[in-house]
Coordinates of N, CA and C in Angstrom, one line a residue:
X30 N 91.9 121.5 73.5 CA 91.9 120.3 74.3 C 93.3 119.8 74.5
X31 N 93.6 119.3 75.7 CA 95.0 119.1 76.1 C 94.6 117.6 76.8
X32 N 95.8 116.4 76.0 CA 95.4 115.2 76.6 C 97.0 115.1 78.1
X33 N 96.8 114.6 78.7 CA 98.1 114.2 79.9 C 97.9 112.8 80.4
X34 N 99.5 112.5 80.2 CA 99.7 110.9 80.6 C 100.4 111.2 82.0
X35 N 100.1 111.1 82.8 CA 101.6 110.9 84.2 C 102.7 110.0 83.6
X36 N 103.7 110.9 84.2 CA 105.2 110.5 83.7 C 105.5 109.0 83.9
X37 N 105.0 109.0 85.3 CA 105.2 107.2 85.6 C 104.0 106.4 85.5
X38 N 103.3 106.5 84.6 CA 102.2 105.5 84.1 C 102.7 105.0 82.7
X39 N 102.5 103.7 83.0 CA 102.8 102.8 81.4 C 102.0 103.4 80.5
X40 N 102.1 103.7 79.5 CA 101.4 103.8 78.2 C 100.5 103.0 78.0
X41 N 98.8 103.4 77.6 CA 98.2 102.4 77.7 C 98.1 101.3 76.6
X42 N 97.3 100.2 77.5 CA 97.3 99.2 76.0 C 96.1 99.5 75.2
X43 N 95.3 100.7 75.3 CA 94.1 100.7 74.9 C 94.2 102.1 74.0
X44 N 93.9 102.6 73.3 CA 93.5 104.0 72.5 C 92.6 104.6 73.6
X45 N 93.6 105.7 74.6 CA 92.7 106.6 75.1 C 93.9 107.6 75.9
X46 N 93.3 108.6 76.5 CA 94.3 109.0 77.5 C 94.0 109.2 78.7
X47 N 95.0 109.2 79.9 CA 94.1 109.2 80.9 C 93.6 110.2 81.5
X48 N 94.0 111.3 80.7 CA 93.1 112.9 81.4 C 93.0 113.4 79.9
X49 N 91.7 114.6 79.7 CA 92.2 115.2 79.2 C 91.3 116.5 79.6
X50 N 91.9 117.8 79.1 CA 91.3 119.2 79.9 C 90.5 119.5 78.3
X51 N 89.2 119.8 78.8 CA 88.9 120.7 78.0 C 88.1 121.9 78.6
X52 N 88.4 123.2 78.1 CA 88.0 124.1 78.4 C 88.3 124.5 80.5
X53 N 87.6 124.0 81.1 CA 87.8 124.4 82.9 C 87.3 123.1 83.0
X54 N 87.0 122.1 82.4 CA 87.1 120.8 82.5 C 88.0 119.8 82.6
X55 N 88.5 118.8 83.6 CA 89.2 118.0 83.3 C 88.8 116.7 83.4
X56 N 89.0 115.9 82.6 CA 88.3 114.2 82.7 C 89.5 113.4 83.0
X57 N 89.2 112.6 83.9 CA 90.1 111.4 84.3 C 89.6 110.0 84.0
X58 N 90.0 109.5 82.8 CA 89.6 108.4 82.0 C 89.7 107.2 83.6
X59 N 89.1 105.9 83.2 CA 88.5 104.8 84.3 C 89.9 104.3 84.9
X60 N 90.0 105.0 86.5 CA 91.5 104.0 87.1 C 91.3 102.9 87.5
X61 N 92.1 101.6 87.2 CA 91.8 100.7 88.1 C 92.9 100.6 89.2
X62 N 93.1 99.4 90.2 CA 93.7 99.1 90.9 C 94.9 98.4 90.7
X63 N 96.7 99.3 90.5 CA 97.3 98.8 89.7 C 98.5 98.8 90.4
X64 N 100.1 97.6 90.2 CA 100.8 98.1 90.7 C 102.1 99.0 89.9
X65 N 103.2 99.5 90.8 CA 104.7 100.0 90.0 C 104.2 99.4 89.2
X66 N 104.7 98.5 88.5 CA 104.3 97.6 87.1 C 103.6 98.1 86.1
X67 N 102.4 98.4 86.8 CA 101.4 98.5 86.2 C 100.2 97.5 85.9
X68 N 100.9 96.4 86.7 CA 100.2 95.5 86.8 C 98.9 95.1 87.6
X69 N 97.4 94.6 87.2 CA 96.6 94.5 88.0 C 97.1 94.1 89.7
X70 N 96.4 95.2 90.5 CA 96.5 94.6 91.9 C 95.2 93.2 91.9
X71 N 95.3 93.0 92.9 CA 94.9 91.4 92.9 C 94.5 91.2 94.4
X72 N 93.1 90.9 95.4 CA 93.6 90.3 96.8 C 92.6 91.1 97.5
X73 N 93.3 92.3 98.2 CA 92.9 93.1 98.9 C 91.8 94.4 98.8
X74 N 90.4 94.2 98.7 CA 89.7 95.2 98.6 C 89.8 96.6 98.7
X75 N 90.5 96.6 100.0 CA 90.4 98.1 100.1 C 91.9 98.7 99.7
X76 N 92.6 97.5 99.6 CA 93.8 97.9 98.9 C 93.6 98.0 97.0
X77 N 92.9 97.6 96.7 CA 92.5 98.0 95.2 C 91.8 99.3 95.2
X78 N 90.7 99.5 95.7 CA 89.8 100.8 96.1 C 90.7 101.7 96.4
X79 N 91.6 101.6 97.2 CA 92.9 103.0 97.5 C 93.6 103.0 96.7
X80 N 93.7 102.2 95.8 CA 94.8 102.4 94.6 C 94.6 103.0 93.5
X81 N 93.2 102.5 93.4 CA 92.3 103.3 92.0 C 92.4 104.8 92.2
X82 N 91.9 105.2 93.4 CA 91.8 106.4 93.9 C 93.2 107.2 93.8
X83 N 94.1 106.8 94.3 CA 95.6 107.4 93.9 C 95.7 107.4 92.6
X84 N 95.7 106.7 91.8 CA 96.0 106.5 90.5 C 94.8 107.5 89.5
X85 N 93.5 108.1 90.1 CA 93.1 109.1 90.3 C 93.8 110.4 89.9
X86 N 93.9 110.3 91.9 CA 94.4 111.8 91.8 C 95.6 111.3 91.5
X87 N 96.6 111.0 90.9 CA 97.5 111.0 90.2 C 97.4 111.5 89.0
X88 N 96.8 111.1 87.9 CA 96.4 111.9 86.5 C 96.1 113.5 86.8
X89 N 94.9 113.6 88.2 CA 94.4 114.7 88.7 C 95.1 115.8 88.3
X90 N 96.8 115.3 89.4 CA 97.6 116.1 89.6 C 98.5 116.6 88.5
X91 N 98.5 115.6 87.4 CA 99.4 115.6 86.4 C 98.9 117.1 85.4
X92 N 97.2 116.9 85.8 CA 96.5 117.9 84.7 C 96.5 118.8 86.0
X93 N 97.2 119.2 86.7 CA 96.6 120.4 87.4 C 95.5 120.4 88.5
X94 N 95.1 119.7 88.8 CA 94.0 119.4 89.9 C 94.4 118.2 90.9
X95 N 93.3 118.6 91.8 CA 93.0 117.8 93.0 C 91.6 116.9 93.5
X96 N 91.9 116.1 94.2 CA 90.2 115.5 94.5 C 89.6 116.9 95.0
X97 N 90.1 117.8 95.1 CA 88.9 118.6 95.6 C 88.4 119.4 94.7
X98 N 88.8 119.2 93.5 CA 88.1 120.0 92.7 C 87.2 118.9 91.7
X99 N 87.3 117.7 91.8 CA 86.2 116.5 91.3 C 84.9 117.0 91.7
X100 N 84.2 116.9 90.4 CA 82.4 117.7 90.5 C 81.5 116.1 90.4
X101 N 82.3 115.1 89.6 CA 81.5 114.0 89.3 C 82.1 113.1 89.6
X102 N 81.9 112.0 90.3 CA 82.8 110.8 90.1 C 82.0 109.7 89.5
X103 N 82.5 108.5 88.4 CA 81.6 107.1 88.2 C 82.6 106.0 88.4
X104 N 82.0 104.9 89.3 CA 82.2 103.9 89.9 C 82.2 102.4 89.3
X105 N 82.5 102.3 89.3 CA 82.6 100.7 88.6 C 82.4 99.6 89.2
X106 N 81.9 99.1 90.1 CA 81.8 97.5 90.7 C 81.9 95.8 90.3
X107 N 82.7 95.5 90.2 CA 82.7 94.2 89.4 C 81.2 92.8 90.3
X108 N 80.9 93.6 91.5 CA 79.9 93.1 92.1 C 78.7 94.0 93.0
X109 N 78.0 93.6 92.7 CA 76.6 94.4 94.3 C 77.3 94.2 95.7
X110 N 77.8 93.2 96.0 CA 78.0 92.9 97.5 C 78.9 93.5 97.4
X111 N 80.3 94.4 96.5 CA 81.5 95.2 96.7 C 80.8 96.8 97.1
X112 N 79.2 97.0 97.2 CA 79.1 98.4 97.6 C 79.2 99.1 98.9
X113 N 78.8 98.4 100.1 CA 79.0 98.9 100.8 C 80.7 99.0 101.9
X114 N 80.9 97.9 101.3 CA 82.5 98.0 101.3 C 83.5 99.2 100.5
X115 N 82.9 99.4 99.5 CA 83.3 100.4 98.4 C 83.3 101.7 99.3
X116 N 81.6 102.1 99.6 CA 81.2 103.1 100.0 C 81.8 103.5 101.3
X117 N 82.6 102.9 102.5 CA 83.6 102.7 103.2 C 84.5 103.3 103.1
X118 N 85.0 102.7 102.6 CA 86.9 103.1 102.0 C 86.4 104.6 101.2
X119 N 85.7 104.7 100.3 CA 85.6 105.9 99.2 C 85.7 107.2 100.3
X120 N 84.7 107.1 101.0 CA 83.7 108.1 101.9 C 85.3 108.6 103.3
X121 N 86.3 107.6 103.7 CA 87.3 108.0 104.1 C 88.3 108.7 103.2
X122 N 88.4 108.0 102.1 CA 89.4 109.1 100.9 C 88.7 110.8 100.8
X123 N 87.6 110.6 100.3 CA 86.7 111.5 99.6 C 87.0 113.0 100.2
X124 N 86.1 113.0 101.5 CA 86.3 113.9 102.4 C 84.7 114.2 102.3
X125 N 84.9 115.2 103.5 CA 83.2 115.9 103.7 C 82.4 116.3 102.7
X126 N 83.0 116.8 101.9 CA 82.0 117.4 101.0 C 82.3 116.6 99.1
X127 N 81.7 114.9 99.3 CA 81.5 114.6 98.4 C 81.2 114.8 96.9
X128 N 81.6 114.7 95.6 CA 81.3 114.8 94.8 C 79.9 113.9 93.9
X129 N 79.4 114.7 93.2 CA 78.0 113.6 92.6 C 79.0 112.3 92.2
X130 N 78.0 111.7 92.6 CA 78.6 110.1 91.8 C 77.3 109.2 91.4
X131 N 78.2 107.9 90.5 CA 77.0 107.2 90.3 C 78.4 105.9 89.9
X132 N 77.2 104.8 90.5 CA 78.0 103.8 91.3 C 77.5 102.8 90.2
X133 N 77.7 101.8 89.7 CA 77.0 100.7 88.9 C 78.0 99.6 88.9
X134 N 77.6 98.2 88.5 CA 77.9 97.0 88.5 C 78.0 96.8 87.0
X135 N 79.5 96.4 87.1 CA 79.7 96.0 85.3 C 80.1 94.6 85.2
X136 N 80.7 94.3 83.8 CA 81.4 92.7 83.7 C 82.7 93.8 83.2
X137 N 84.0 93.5 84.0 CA 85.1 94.0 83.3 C 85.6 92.8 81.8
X138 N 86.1 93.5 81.3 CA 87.3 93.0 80.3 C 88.2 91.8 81.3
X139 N 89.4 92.7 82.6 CA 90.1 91.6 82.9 C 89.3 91.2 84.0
X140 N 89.5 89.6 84.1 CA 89.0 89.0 85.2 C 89.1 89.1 86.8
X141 N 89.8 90.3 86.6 CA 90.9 90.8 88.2 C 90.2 92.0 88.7
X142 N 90.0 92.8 87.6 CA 89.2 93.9 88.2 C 88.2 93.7 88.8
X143 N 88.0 94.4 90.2 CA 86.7 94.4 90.7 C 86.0 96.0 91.0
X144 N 86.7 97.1 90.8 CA 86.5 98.6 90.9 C 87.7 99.2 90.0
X145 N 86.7 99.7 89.3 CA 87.3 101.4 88.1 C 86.7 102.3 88.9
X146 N 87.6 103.6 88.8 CA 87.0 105.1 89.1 C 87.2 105.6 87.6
X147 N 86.4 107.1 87.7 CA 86.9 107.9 86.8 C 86.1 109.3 87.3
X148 N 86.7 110.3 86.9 CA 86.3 111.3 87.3 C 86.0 112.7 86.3
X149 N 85.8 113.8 87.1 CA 85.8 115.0 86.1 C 85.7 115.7 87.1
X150 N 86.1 117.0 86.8 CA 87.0 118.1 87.9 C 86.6 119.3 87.2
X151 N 86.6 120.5 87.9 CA 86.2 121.5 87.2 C 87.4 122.7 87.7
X152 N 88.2 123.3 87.0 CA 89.2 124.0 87.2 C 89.0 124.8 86.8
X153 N 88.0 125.6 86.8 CA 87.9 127.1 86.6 C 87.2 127.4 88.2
X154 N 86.8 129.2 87.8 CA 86.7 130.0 89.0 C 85.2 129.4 89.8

């Protein structure tokens, strides 16, 4: 098992990492919507939704992969009425040939979040 932080991500405040490979697996622990800082983005929906997603394939890249190799993705909604807004924006990033996902409504920790991604990739043959 190999864990990876991206070089320019803050160290988190939480005990986890944000990728780690095991075996032809790679997991991308929950992105949210953040800035340089590191600080929660704030405001713009689909500018949070794009950010998670970068900050995604950001880890992605760090372990060696790409959105195109994501087999699963889980969605986080801080609301029901953020879905088909979500499903929007996602379905432009994503590309044609979507990965399984599963989309659910949570209560975050901070009061700012309204969408976590997290994913898993499969990097073998």
């Amino acid at each position: 098992m190999k864990t990876v932080h991206p070089e320019h991500f803050p160290t988190p405040a939480v005990p986890l990492s944000h990728g780690v490979r095991a075996g032809d697996l790679f997991f991308v622990s929950g992105q949210v919507a953040t800035g340089p800082d590191g600080a929660v983005l704030v405001g713009d929906f689909e500018a949070e939704v794009n950010s998670a997603i970068d900050n995604v394939e950001a880890v992605l890249h760090a372990g060696g992969a790409t959105l195109a190799d994501v087999v699963k993705v889980g969605a986080y909604l801080s609301n029901a009425a953020l879905f088909a807004p979500f499903n929007e924006i996602y379905a432009r990033r994503i590309g044609d040939v979507p990965p399984a996902r599963t989309t659910v409504v949570v209560g975050f920790g901070h009061p700012d979040v309204r969408v976590e991604i997290e994913a898993i990739a499969h990097l073998g043959k």
